[in-house]
Amino acid sequence: MSNAADPADSTTIDVWLTDHPIPDFNAPVKAAAETFGRAHPGHRIRIREIGYADLPRAVAEAVAQGNPPDIAEYYFSATQVALDTRGAGGGPLFVPIQRLLGDRTKILGEPVVVDDILPAVRDYYSRGGELVSMPTMASTAILFANQDILRRAGVDRLPATWRELTAACAAVAGLPGGPAHGIAWPNHGWLIQMELAAQGRLLSNGDNGRSGRSTRVTLDSPEMLAYARWWQDLHERGHYRYTGEPGDYFGAMEAFTNQETAFVITSSATSQYLTHLAAEAGFELAMGGVPHNEAAPYAGRSLGGQSMFVAAGLPKEKEDAALAFTQHLLNPDHALRRLQAGSLPVMQPAYEQVVADGWADREPGFRVAAEQVLSSDRTPAATGALLGDLSGINDELTSAMHDVLVSGAEPAARFRVATEQAQARLDRYNEACLAYPPVTPEALQAG
């Protein structure tokens, strides 16, 4: 990796990474850049880190300025945005990575490892069965619990369904001097979509955008309303603690670590962070899968994470170096390093290794989160939606739920309005993509 001026005879690959407010989040990628440079003299990986929400716009601006990256790592919710971003000549800026790799088994001596990607992870980053980008990190949401509080409340196992979670919260509420609320989780579109996926319901047409471009979105399905009404009831009973701030992950986690709640639902990427805070606070931490609707067949939960896209039209030596780096990054050694730094398994060999050597059982929450990912039935509903302006649609979901919780809005009416507003967002997005000639959409926020 180098940020200085590079020798004239070197091949420099500009890699833009998504950055998150987690210490050393990109350390595994930087380590892979170093080892790649040592293994391939004359090839340099030059890294730039950009906030995950801002990277899609930064890339589009770089196209206008004539200096886009060779590789860009997009947050999962901006996968369709990456596919729809146009290059200087008007064509797609990025080429699906499976198309670039073809049938090669090695590039610059680096083994091609895409066949080792776990099926549930590969599914998310595929369209029409074609892998469009190289997944680099995966996450899901899981349930964290304060075992000390649960023992006092007589709750002997973690709840697995909505009904069991409601009962556990009621038991916690009956504790003398216990927490004021049973559970917290952030009001955020990603978590809401996961509950839709778990019930086997599509968010959009075109098989959630998996078989064709999504042009219609549905936010007021019976499955969505079942979730909203259960959540509203939990809140009205005083069991659910809402900070009042949409998307407040840290507020929900703070309430939990301050022992103001017995449970929190949040990203699996925070497992190590919450384990540390629980130890500091002096309580035993337990983790389990997110409770699901017992009245619906369980399909699985869609993923979070990010993936790398490779630019179209690179000179042959740069294209080969870029592709070789994406494979080097997830070879068995580096896939293992990424996994141990907080990612869920992306590559099958790394997952098998940590299971075999016992690390998976020693690391808090890892096995639970991994098994939740692997339990997906891999239908388009469980895989999750691939569609334009997903960040904006998440905002509509979050805003609707906020009104249900805070203002007592009737869920069916409020989510009907949310559907109309989300559809307007999707229409505006698709107008740019389906125009002649197509242009990069204006909705470039990820989140």
Tab-separated table of C-alpha atoms in Angstrom:
chain	number	residue	atom	x	y	z
A	1	MET	CA	0.000	0.000	0.000
A	2	SER	CA	1.325	3.430	-0.828
A	3	ASN	CA	-0.013	6.948	-0.581
A	4	ALA	CA	3.184	8.543	-1.876
A	5	ALA	CA	4.149	9.131	-5.470
A	6	ASP	CA	4.676	5.771	-7.148
A	7	PRO	CA	7.550	4.844	-9.435
A	8	ALA	CA	6.835	5.418	-13.110
A	9	ASP	CA	7.223	1.728	-13.940
A	10	SER	CA	4.758	0.496	-11.289
A	11	THR	CA	1.136	-0.489	-11.799
A	12	THR	CA	-0.943	1.368	-9.216
A	13	ILE	CA	-4.459	0.241	-8.367
A	14	ASP	CA	-6.640	2.857	-6.685
A	15	VAL	CA	-8.934	1.154	-4.194
A	16	TRP	CA	-11.643	3.144	-2.397
A	17	LEU	CA	-12.899	1.517	0.783
A	18	THR	CA	-16.025	2.107	2.804
A	19	ASP	CA	-15.236	3.375	6.278
A	20	HIS	CA	-17.307	2.824	9.437
A	21	PRO	CA	-17.115	4.249	12.985
A	22	ILE	CA	-15.440	1.066	14.232
A	23	PRO	CA	-11.752	1.137	15.244
A	24	ASP	CA	-9.403	-0.444	12.664
A	25	PHE	CA	-12.355	-1.529	10.554
A	26	ASN	CA	-10.283	-1.658	7.360
A	27	ALA	CA	-7.130	-3.119	8.923
A	28	PRO	CA	-7.604	-6.529	7.230
A	29	VAL	CA	-7.815	-4.921	3.770
A	30	LYS	CA	-4.747	-2.792	4.448
A	31	ALA	CA	-2.841	-5.884	5.548
A	32	ALA	CA	-3.856	-7.648	2.314
A	33	ALA	CA	-2.673	-4.632	0.315
A	34	GLU	CA	0.735	-4.920	1.965
A	35	THR	CA	1.104	-8.626	1.302
A	36	PHE	CA	-0.123	-8.203	-2.271
A	37	GLY	CA	2.543	-5.563	-2.901
A	38	ARG	CA	5.233	-7.845	-1.525
A	39	ALA	CA	4.021	-10.804	-3.576
A	40	HIS	CA	3.767	-8.741	-6.770
A	41	PRO	CA	6.721	-6.348	-7.103
A	42	GLY	CA	5.822	-3.430	-9.322
A	43	HIS	CA	2.151	-3.551	-8.284
A	44	ARG	CA	0.910	-1.096	-5.696
A	45	ILE	CA	-2.461	-0.826	-3.952
A	46	ARG	CA	-3.290	2.778	-3.123
A	47	ILE	CA	-6.113	3.009	-0.589
A	48	ARG	CA	-8.541	5.802	0.117
A	49	GLU	CA	-11.174	5.463	2.857
A	50	ILE	CA	-14.558	7.196	2.543
A	51	GLY	CA	-17.578	7.029	4.840
A	52	TYR	CA	-19.869	4.213	3.744
A	53	ALA	CA	-22.817	6.536	3.133
A	54	ASP	CA	-20.820	8.986	1.031
A	55	LEU	CA	-18.757	6.692	-1.194
A	56	PRO	CA	-21.311	6.320	-4.057
A	57	ARG	CA	-21.487	10.080	-4.543
A	58	ALA	CA	-17.714	10.439	-4.251
A	59	VAL	CA	-17.294	7.898	-7.052
A	60	ALA	CA	-19.802	9.702	-9.283
A	61	GLU	CA	-18.023	13.006	-8.671
A	62	ALA	CA	-14.694	11.366	-9.494
A	63	VAL	CA	-16.114	10.225	-12.847
A	64	ALA	CA	-17.032	13.828	-13.631
A	65	GLN	CA	-13.502	14.905	-12.685
A	66	GLY	CA	-11.901	12.167	-14.777
A	67	ASN	CA	-10.272	10.201	-11.946
A	68	PRO	CA	-12.555	7.364	-10.766
A	69	PRO	CA	-11.107	4.490	-8.723
A	70	ASP	CA	-10.104	1.169	-10.227
A	71	ILE	CA	-11.873	-0.699	-7.418
A	72	ALA	CA	-14.640	0.691	-5.226
A	73	GLU	CA	-16.133	-1.029	-2.202
A	74	TYR	CA	-19.849	-0.296	-1.861
A	75	TYR	CA	-22.025	-0.753	1.217
A	76	PHE	CA	-24.547	-3.525	0.560
A	77	SER	CA	-27.570	-1.219	0.247
A	78	ALA	CA	-25.883	0.631	-2.647
A	79	THR	CA	-25.240	-2.467	-4.774
A	80	GLN	CA	-27.800	-1.424	-7.403
A	81	VAL	CA	-26.409	2.121	-7.317
A	82	ALA	CA	-22.969	0.748	-8.219
A	83	LEU	CA	-24.465	-1.176	-11.133
A	84	ASP	CA	-26.218	1.972	-12.373
A	85	THR	CA	-23.303	4.406	-12.037
A	86	ARG	CA	-22.119	5.496	-15.483
A	87	GLY	CA	-18.574	6.028	-16.672
A	88	ALA	CA	-17.268	8.985	-18.658
A	89	GLY	CA	-18.290	7.389	-21.960
A	90	GLY	CA	-21.855	6.750	-20.801
A	91	GLY	CA	-21.513	3.008	-20.271
A	92	PRO	CA	-21.602	1.283	-16.882
A	93	LEU	CA	-18.643	2.309	-14.713
A	94	PHE	CA	-18.259	-1.227	-13.358
A	95	VAL	CA	-18.338	-4.675	-14.957
A	96	PRO	CA	-19.785	-7.693	-13.090
A	97	ILE	CA	-16.777	-9.446	-11.615
A	98	GLN	CA	-17.876	-12.881	-12.790
A	99	ARG	CA	-17.798	-11.583	-16.356
A	100	LEU	CA	-14.268	-10.223	-15.903
A	101	LEU	CA	-12.960	-13.404	-14.307
A	102	GLY	CA	-14.409	-15.660	-16.970
A	103	ASP	CA	-13.155	-19.212	-16.605
A	104	ARG	CA	-9.697	-18.307	-15.305
A	105	THR	CA	-8.448	-20.235	-12.295
A	106	LYS	CA	-5.447	-17.969	-11.591
A	107	ILE	CA	-4.626	-14.309	-12.230
A	108	LEU	CA	-1.034	-13.158	-11.782
A	109	GLY	CA	-0.557	-16.397	-9.893
A	110	GLU	CA	-3.393	-15.655	-7.443
A	111	PRO	CA	-5.952	-18.491	-7.261
A	112	VAL	CA	-9.467	-17.412	-8.221
A	113	VAL	CA	-11.550	-18.081	-5.098
A	114	VAL	CA	-15.068	-16.986	-6.062
A	115	ASP	CA	-16.316	-20.577	-6.005
A	116	ASP	CA	-15.540	-20.624	-2.267
A	117	ILE	CA	-17.982	-17.823	-1.436
A	118	LEU	CA	-20.730	-19.060	0.884
A	119	PRO	CA	-23.943	-19.464	-1.150
A	120	ALA	CA	-26.080	-17.125	1.000
A	121	VAL	CA	-23.454	-14.381	0.663
A	122	ARG	CA	-22.970	-14.945	-3.046
A	123	ASP	CA	-26.735	-14.723	-3.566
A	124	TYR	CA	-26.919	-11.174	-2.243
A	125	TYR	CA	-24.257	-9.904	-4.629
A	126	SER	CA	-25.706	-11.653	-7.679
A	127	ARG	CA	-28.223	-10.564	-10.269
A	128	GLY	CA	-29.739	-13.052	-12.666
A	129	GLY	CA	-27.374	-15.637	-11.202
A	130	GLU	CA	-24.278	-13.592	-12.113
A	131	LEU	CA	-21.902	-12.480	-9.356
A	132	VAL	CA	-21.596	-8.711	-9.809
A	133	SER	CA	-19.058	-7.864	-7.110
A	134	MET	CA	-16.634	-9.487	-4.688
A	135	PRO	CA	-18.124	-9.612	-1.165
A	136	THR	CA	-15.540	-8.559	1.398
A	137	MET	CA	-17.480	-8.478	4.661
A	138	ALA	CA	-20.843	-9.779	5.895
A	139	SER	CA	-23.044	-9.004	8.889
A	140	THR	CA	-26.496	-9.728	10.229
A	141	ALA	CA	-28.501	-8.681	13.276
A	142	ILE	CA	-28.620	-10.821	16.418
A	143	LEU	CA	-30.174	-10.717	19.877
A	144	PHE	CA	-27.969	-9.772	22.848
A	145	ALA	CA	-29.213	-10.536	26.367
A	146	ASN	CA	-28.269	-9.746	29.964
A	147	GLN	CA	-28.276	-13.200	31.531
A	148	ASP	CA	-28.159	-11.858	35.085
A	149	ILE	CA	-31.447	-9.984	34.592
A	150	LEU	CA	-33.050	-12.944	32.826
A	151	ARG	CA	-32.175	-15.331	35.660
A	152	ARG	CA	-33.727	-12.979	38.193
A	153	ALA	CA	-36.840	-12.783	36.011
A	154	GLY	CA	-37.075	-16.576	35.673
A	155	VAL	CA	-36.407	-16.573	31.925
A	156	ASP	CA	-34.444	-19.775	31.394
A	157	ARG	CA	-33.757	-19.562	27.651
A	158	LEU	CA	-33.471	-16.876	25.021
A	159	PRO	CA	-36.701	-16.144	23.161
A	160	ALA	CA	-36.900	-17.465	19.599
A	161	THR	CA	-40.257	-15.980	18.528
A	162	TRP	CA	-42.137	-12.708	18.864
A	163	ARG	CA	-44.518	-14.297	21.362
A	164	GLU	CA	-41.652	-15.608	23.488
A	165	LEU	CA	-39.911	-12.224	23.400
A	166	THR	CA	-43.087	-10.482	24.553
A	167	ALA	CA	-43.411	-12.966	27.427
A	168	ALA	CA	-39.759	-12.504	28.410
A	169	CYS	CA	-40.175	-8.733	28.453
A	170	ALA	CA	-43.272	-9.094	30.652
A	171	ALA	CA	-41.263	-11.219	33.084
A	172	VAL	CA	-38.536	-8.574	33.192
A	173	ALA	CA	-41.149	-5.865	33.802
A	174	GLY	CA	-42.274	-7.739	36.933
A	175	LEU	CA	-38.843	-7.589	38.552
A	176	PRO	CA	-38.666	-5.346	41.637
A	177	GLY	CA	-36.042	-2.734	40.863
A	178	GLY	CA	-35.537	-4.179	37.410
A	179	PRO	CA	-34.995	-2.265	34.150
A	180	ALA	CA	-37.737	0.038	32.970
A	181	HIS	CA	-37.958	-1.706	29.586
A	182	GLY	CA	-37.357	-5.193	28.282
A	183	ILE	CA	-35.679	-4.495	24.949
A	184	ALA	CA	-34.239	-1.873	22.641
A	185	TRP	CA	-33.290	-1.888	18.989
A	186	PRO	CA	-32.743	0.887	16.465
A	187	ASN	CA	-35.607	1.960	14.257
A	188	HIS	CA	-33.832	1.462	10.947
A	189	GLY	CA	-34.903	0.260	7.515
A	190	TRP	CA	-32.302	-2.522	7.376
A	191	LEU	CA	-33.728	-4.244	10.452
A	192	ILE	CA	-37.282	-3.730	9.198
A	193	GLN	CA	-36.401	-5.315	5.861
A	194	MET	CA	-34.850	-8.261	7.674
A	195	GLU	CA	-38.176	-8.960	9.386
A	196	LEU	CA	-39.901	-8.885	6.003
A	197	ALA	CA	-37.310	-11.320	4.606
A	198	ALA	CA	-37.704	-13.633	7.615
A	199	GLN	CA	-41.401	-13.987	6.800
A	200	GLY	CA	-40.652	-14.811	3.161
A	201	ARG	CA	-42.114	-11.611	1.722
A	202	LEU	CA	-40.671	-9.688	-1.216
A	203	LEU	CA	-40.090	-5.946	-0.915
A	204	SER	CA	-40.167	-5.363	-4.674
A	205	ASN	CA	-41.019	-6.986	-7.976
A	206	GLY	CA	-38.566	-8.703	-10.291
A	207	ASP	CA	-37.986	-11.267	-7.527
A	208	ASN	CA	-36.687	-8.500	-5.262
A	209	GLY	CA	-34.631	-7.257	-8.225
A	210	ARG	CA	-32.879	-10.606	-8.590
A	211	SER	CA	-34.354	-11.591	-11.964
A	212	GLY	CA	-34.951	-8.114	-13.358
A	213	ARG	CA	-34.946	-4.441	-12.435
A	214	SER	CA	-37.334	-3.596	-9.619
A	215	THR	CA	-39.984	-1.125	-10.724
A	216	ARG	CA	-42.607	-1.603	-7.992
A	217	VAL	CA	-42.151	-1.579	-4.233
A	218	THR	CA	-44.584	-2.701	-1.496
A	219	LEU	CA	-44.145	-1.462	2.064
A	220	ASP	CA	-47.648	-2.202	3.346
A	221	SER	CA	-47.843	-5.964	2.858
A	222	PRO	CA	-49.608	-8.110	5.485
A	223	GLU	CA	-46.192	-9.305	6.684
A	224	MET	CA	-44.927	-5.756	7.131
A	225	LEU	CA	-48.077	-4.756	9.009
A	226	ALA	CA	-47.843	-7.823	11.261
A	227	TYR	CA	-44.367	-6.687	12.295
A	228	ALA	CA	-45.355	-3.048	12.742
A	229	ARG	CA	-48.371	-3.933	14.910
A	230	TRP	CA	-46.389	-6.338	17.089
A	231	TRP	CA	-43.683	-3.688	17.537
A	232	GLN	CA	-46.288	-1.029	18.307
A	233	ASP	CA	-47.901	-3.283	20.932
A	234	LEU	CA	-44.526	-3.973	22.529
A	235	HIS	CA	-43.925	-0.223	22.740
A	236	GLU	CA	-47.373	0.585	24.124
A	237	ARG	CA	-46.906	-1.992	26.890
A	238	GLY	CA	-43.660	-0.284	27.876
A	239	HIS	CA	-41.509	-3.263	26.901
A	240	TYR	CA	-39.745	-1.597	23.955
A	241	ARG	CA	-37.454	1.358	24.622
A	242	TYR	CA	-37.308	3.881	21.784
A	243	THR	CA	-34.782	6.693	22.007
A	244	GLY	CA	-36.952	8.727	19.643
A	245	GLU	CA	-34.079	9.054	17.200
A	246	PRO	CA	-34.407	7.008	13.984
A	247	GLY	CA	-31.399	4.811	13.252
A	248	ASP	CA	-29.998	5.213	16.759
A	249	TYR	CA	-27.830	2.088	17.021
A	250	PHE	CA	-25.576	3.516	19.696
A	251	GLY	CA	-28.504	4.755	21.799
A	252	ALA	CA	-30.053	1.271	21.822
A	253	MET	CA	-26.728	-0.340	22.735
A	254	GLU	CA	-26.079	2.234	25.457
A	255	ALA	CA	-29.455	1.496	27.071
A	256	PHE	CA	-28.557	-2.189	27.101
A	257	THR	CA	-25.032	-1.824	28.475
A	258	ASN	CA	-26.372	0.569	31.144
A	259	GLN	CA	-28.760	-2.276	32.094
A	260	GLU	CA	-31.809	-0.185	31.291
A	261	THR	CA	-33.021	-3.094	29.136
A	262	ALA	CA	-32.526	-6.854	29.284
A	263	PHE	CA	-32.169	-7.263	25.515
A	264	VAL	CA	-30.919	-5.387	22.485
A	265	ILE	CA	-31.079	-6.313	18.792
A	266	THR	CA	-28.234	-4.878	16.752
A	267	SER	CA	-25.559	-5.739	14.191
A	268	SER	CA	-23.409	-8.816	14.699
A	269	ALA	CA	-20.432	-6.579	13.856
A	270	THR	CA	-20.734	-5.093	17.365
A	271	SER	CA	-20.323	-8.452	19.173
A	272	GLN	CA	-16.767	-7.805	20.343
A	273	TYR	CA	-17.644	-4.228	21.342
A	274	LEU	CA	-20.680	-5.286	23.403
A	275	THR	CA	-18.779	-8.186	24.969
A	276	HIS	CA	-16.187	-5.712	26.231
A	277	LEU	CA	-18.826	-3.306	27.582
A	278	ALA	CA	-20.772	-6.094	29.296
A	279	ALA	CA	-17.596	-7.256	31.034
A	280	GLU	CA	-16.906	-3.703	32.187
A	281	ALA	CA	-20.467	-3.400	33.504
A	282	GLY	CA	-20.146	-6.750	35.284
A	283	PHE	CA	-22.946	-8.786	33.740
A	284	GLU	CA	-22.998	-12.027	31.764
A	285	LEU	CA	-23.764	-11.591	28.082
A	286	ALA	CA	-25.678	-14.124	25.976
A	287	MET	CA	-26.468	-14.018	22.271
A	288	GLY	CA	-29.088	-15.652	20.098
A	289	GLY	CA	-30.906	-15.373	16.813
A	290	VAL	CA	-33.396	-12.562	16.272
A	291	PRO	CA	-36.891	-13.753	17.312
A	292	HIS	CA	-39.204	-14.354	14.356
A	293	ASN	CA	-42.939	-14.337	13.717
A	294	GLU	CA	-44.242	-17.682	14.930
A	295	ALA	CA	-47.299	-17.308	12.671
A	296	ALA	CA	-45.218	-17.362	9.462
A	297	PRO	CA	-42.769	-19.912	8.026
A	298	TYR	CA	-39.201	-18.784	8.673
A	299	ALA	CA	-37.264	-18.024	5.465
A	300	GLY	CA	-34.048	-16.513	6.797
A	301	ARG	CA	-32.599	-13.047	7.243
A	302	SER	CA	-31.038	-10.853	4.589
A	303	LEU	CA	-27.455	-9.699	5.029
A	304	GLY	CA	-25.522	-6.528	5.542
A	305	GLY	CA	-21.920	-5.984	4.519
A	306	GLN	CA	-20.067	-4.654	1.513
A	307	SER	CA	-18.413	-5.714	-1.724
A	308	MET	CA	-15.830	-4.595	-4.271
A	309	PHE	CA	-16.625	-3.522	-7.825
A	310	VAL	CA	-13.976	-3.430	-10.567
A	311	ALA	CA	-14.043	-0.607	-13.130
A	312	ALA	CA	-14.720	-1.249	-16.809
A	313	GLY	CA	-12.232	-0.484	-19.525
A	314	LEU	CA	-9.032	-0.731	-17.496
A	315	PRO	CA	-5.805	-1.450	-19.363
A	316	LYS	CA	-5.070	-5.176	-19.350
A	317	GLU	CA	-2.260	-4.927	-16.765
A	318	LYS	CA	-4.431	-2.859	-14.400
A	319	GLU	CA	-7.467	-5.077	-14.843
A	320	ASP	CA	-5.458	-8.190	-14.076
A	321	ALA	CA	-3.888	-6.557	-11.021
A	322	ALA	CA	-7.281	-5.345	-9.767
A	323	LEU	CA	-8.862	-8.766	-10.192
A	324	ALA	CA	-5.855	-10.479	-8.623
A	325	PHE	CA	-6.119	-8.209	-5.573
A	326	THR	CA	-9.815	-9.015	-5.051
A	327	GLN	CA	-8.898	-12.711	-4.995
A	328	HIS	CA	-5.833	-12.183	-2.799
A	329	LEU	CA	-7.980	-10.275	-0.325
A	330	LEU	CA	-10.129	-13.335	0.279
A	331	ASN	CA	-7.609	-16.131	-0.011
A	332	PRO	CA	-7.727	-18.483	3.000
A	333	ASP	CA	-5.284	-16.427	5.108
A	334	HIS	CA	-6.905	-13.050	4.545
A	335	ALA	CA	-10.467	-14.370	4.680
A	336	LEU	CA	-9.618	-15.767	8.093
A	337	ARG	CA	-8.167	-12.446	9.234
A	338	ARG	CA	-11.274	-10.571	8.098
A	339	LEU	CA	-13.509	-13.089	9.838
A	340	GLN	CA	-11.579	-12.788	13.102
A	341	ALA	CA	-11.800	-8.980	12.866
A	342	GLY	CA	-15.597	-9.051	13.136
A	343	SER	CA	-17.039	-10.182	9.805
A	344	LEU	CA	-19.347	-13.134	9.435
A	345	PRO	CA	-17.999	-15.854	7.153
A	346	VAL	CA	-17.781	-14.909	3.490
A	347	MET	CA	-15.589	-17.813	2.359
A	348	GLN	CA	-16.310	-21.486	3.056
A	349	PRO	CA	-12.690	-22.559	3.800
A	350	ALA	CA	-12.221	-19.849	6.443
A	351	TYR	CA	-15.510	-20.801	8.102
A	352	GLU	CA	-14.602	-24.489	8.138
A	353	GLN	CA	-11.234	-23.662	9.698
A	354	VAL	CA	-12.616	-21.639	12.618
A	355	VAL	CA	-15.203	-24.322	13.296
A	356	ALA	CA	-12.578	-27.079	13.229
A	357	ASP	CA	-10.116	-25.304	15.521
A	358	GLY	CA	-12.806	-24.240	18.018
A	359	TRP	CA	-12.475	-20.485	17.472
A	360	ALA	CA	-16.100	-20.261	16.324
A	361	ASP	CA	-17.292	-21.521	19.706
A	362	ARG	CA	-14.916	-19.373	21.738
A	363	GLU	CA	-15.794	-16.110	19.986
A	364	PRO	CA	-18.942	-14.574	21.527
A	365	GLY	CA	-21.900	-14.550	19.189
A	366	PHE	CA	-20.052	-15.711	16.104
A	367	ARG	CA	-21.576	-19.172	15.824
A	368	VAL	CA	-25.082	-17.821	16.447
A	369	ALA	CA	-24.757	-15.144	13.766
A	370	ALA	CA	-23.109	-17.479	11.260
A	371	GLU	CA	-25.792	-20.115	11.681
A	372	GLN	CA	-28.489	-17.497	11.218
A	373	VAL	CA	-26.918	-16.558	7.870
A	374	LEU	CA	-26.508	-20.193	6.830
A	375	SER	CA	-30.136	-21.022	7.713
A	376	SER	CA	-31.502	-18.936	4.834
A	377	ASP	CA	-33.730	-20.808	2.401
A	378	ARG	CA	-32.047	-18.706	-0.347
A	379	THR	CA	-35.320	-17.577	-1.908
A	380	PRO	CA	-35.357	-14.032	-3.355
A	381	ALA	CA	-37.282	-12.897	-0.282
A	382	ALA	CA	-34.697	-14.211	2.168
A	383	THR	CA	-31.820	-12.968	0.016
A	384	GLY	CA	-33.028	-9.380	0.299
A	385	ALA	CA	-33.907	-6.612	-2.114
A	386	LEU	CA	-31.651	-5.310	-4.881
A	387	LEU	CA	-33.157	-2.049	-6.067
A	388	GLY	CA	-32.457	1.597	-6.634
A	389	ASP	CA	-32.453	4.210	-3.866
A	390	LEU	CA	-32.668	1.528	-1.206
A	391	SER	CA	-31.285	4.050	1.272
A	392	GLY	CA	-34.206	6.389	0.570
A	393	ILE	CA	-36.682	3.522	0.812
A	394	ASN	CA	-35.134	2.609	4.168
A	395	ASP	CA	-35.794	6.199	5.219
A	396	GLU	CA	-39.476	5.818	4.305
A	397	LEU	CA	-39.724	2.629	6.366
A	398	THR	CA	-38.013	4.263	9.325
A	399	SER	CA	-40.159	7.404	9.138
A	400	ALA	CA	-43.371	5.372	8.975
A	401	MET	CA	-42.416	3.308	12.006
A	402	HIS	CA	-41.408	6.423	13.902
A	403	ASP	CA	-44.902	7.842	13.373
A	404	VAL	CA	-46.485	4.570	14.503
A	405	LEU	CA	-44.416	4.542	17.697
A	406	VAL	CA	-44.398	8.234	18.588
A	407	SER	CA	-47.629	9.607	17.129
A	408	GLY	CA	-49.825	6.518	17.321
A	409	ALA	CA	-50.311	6.412	13.546
A	410	GLU	CA	-52.419	3.497	12.336
A	411	PRO	CA	-49.940	1.107	10.695
A	412	ALA	CA	-51.937	0.221	7.562
A	413	ALA	CA	-52.634	3.846	6.666
A	414	ARG	CA	-49.136	5.060	7.483
A	415	PHE	CA	-47.351	2.291	5.585
A	416	ARG	CA	-49.672	2.863	2.604
A	417	VAL	CA	-48.368	6.416	2.472
A	418	ALA	CA	-44.833	5.096	2.884
A	419	THR	CA	-45.378	2.814	-0.111
A	420	GLU	CA	-46.482	5.757	-2.246
A	421	GLN	CA	-43.484	7.826	-1.191
A	422	ALA	CA	-41.058	4.946	-1.716
A	423	GLN	CA	-42.547	4.273	-5.139
A	424	ALA	CA	-42.004	7.914	-6.087
A	425	ARG	CA	-38.359	7.588	-5.050
A	426	LEU	CA	-37.920	4.414	-7.085
A	427	ASP	CA	-39.620	5.961	-10.119
A	428	ARG	CA	-37.288	8.973	-10.019
A	429	TYR	CA	-34.307	6.663	-9.708
A	430	ASN	CA	-35.365	4.418	-12.575
A	431	GLU	CA	-36.169	7.340	-14.882
A	432	ALA	CA	-32.452	8.147	-14.985
A	433	CYS	CA	-31.443	4.525	-15.506
A	434	LEU	CA	-34.006	3.823	-18.227
A	435	ALA	CA	-33.573	7.098	-20.096
A	436	TYR	CA	-31.810	7.186	-23.453
A	437	PRO	CA	-28.965	7.578	-22.996
A	438	PRO	CA	-29.037	6.402	-19.365
A	439	VAL	CA	-27.373	8.581	-16.721
A	440	THR	CA	-26.206	8.086	-13.160
A	441	PRO	CA	-29.203	8.558	-10.807
A	442	GLU	CA	-29.171	11.459	-8.354
A	443	ALA	CA	-29.975	9.190	-5.385
A	444	LEU	CA	-26.439	8.207	-4.396
A	445	GLN	CA	-26.625	7.862	-0.632
A	446	ALA	CA	-25.948	4.488	0.976
A	447	GLY	CA	-27.455	3.465	4.298
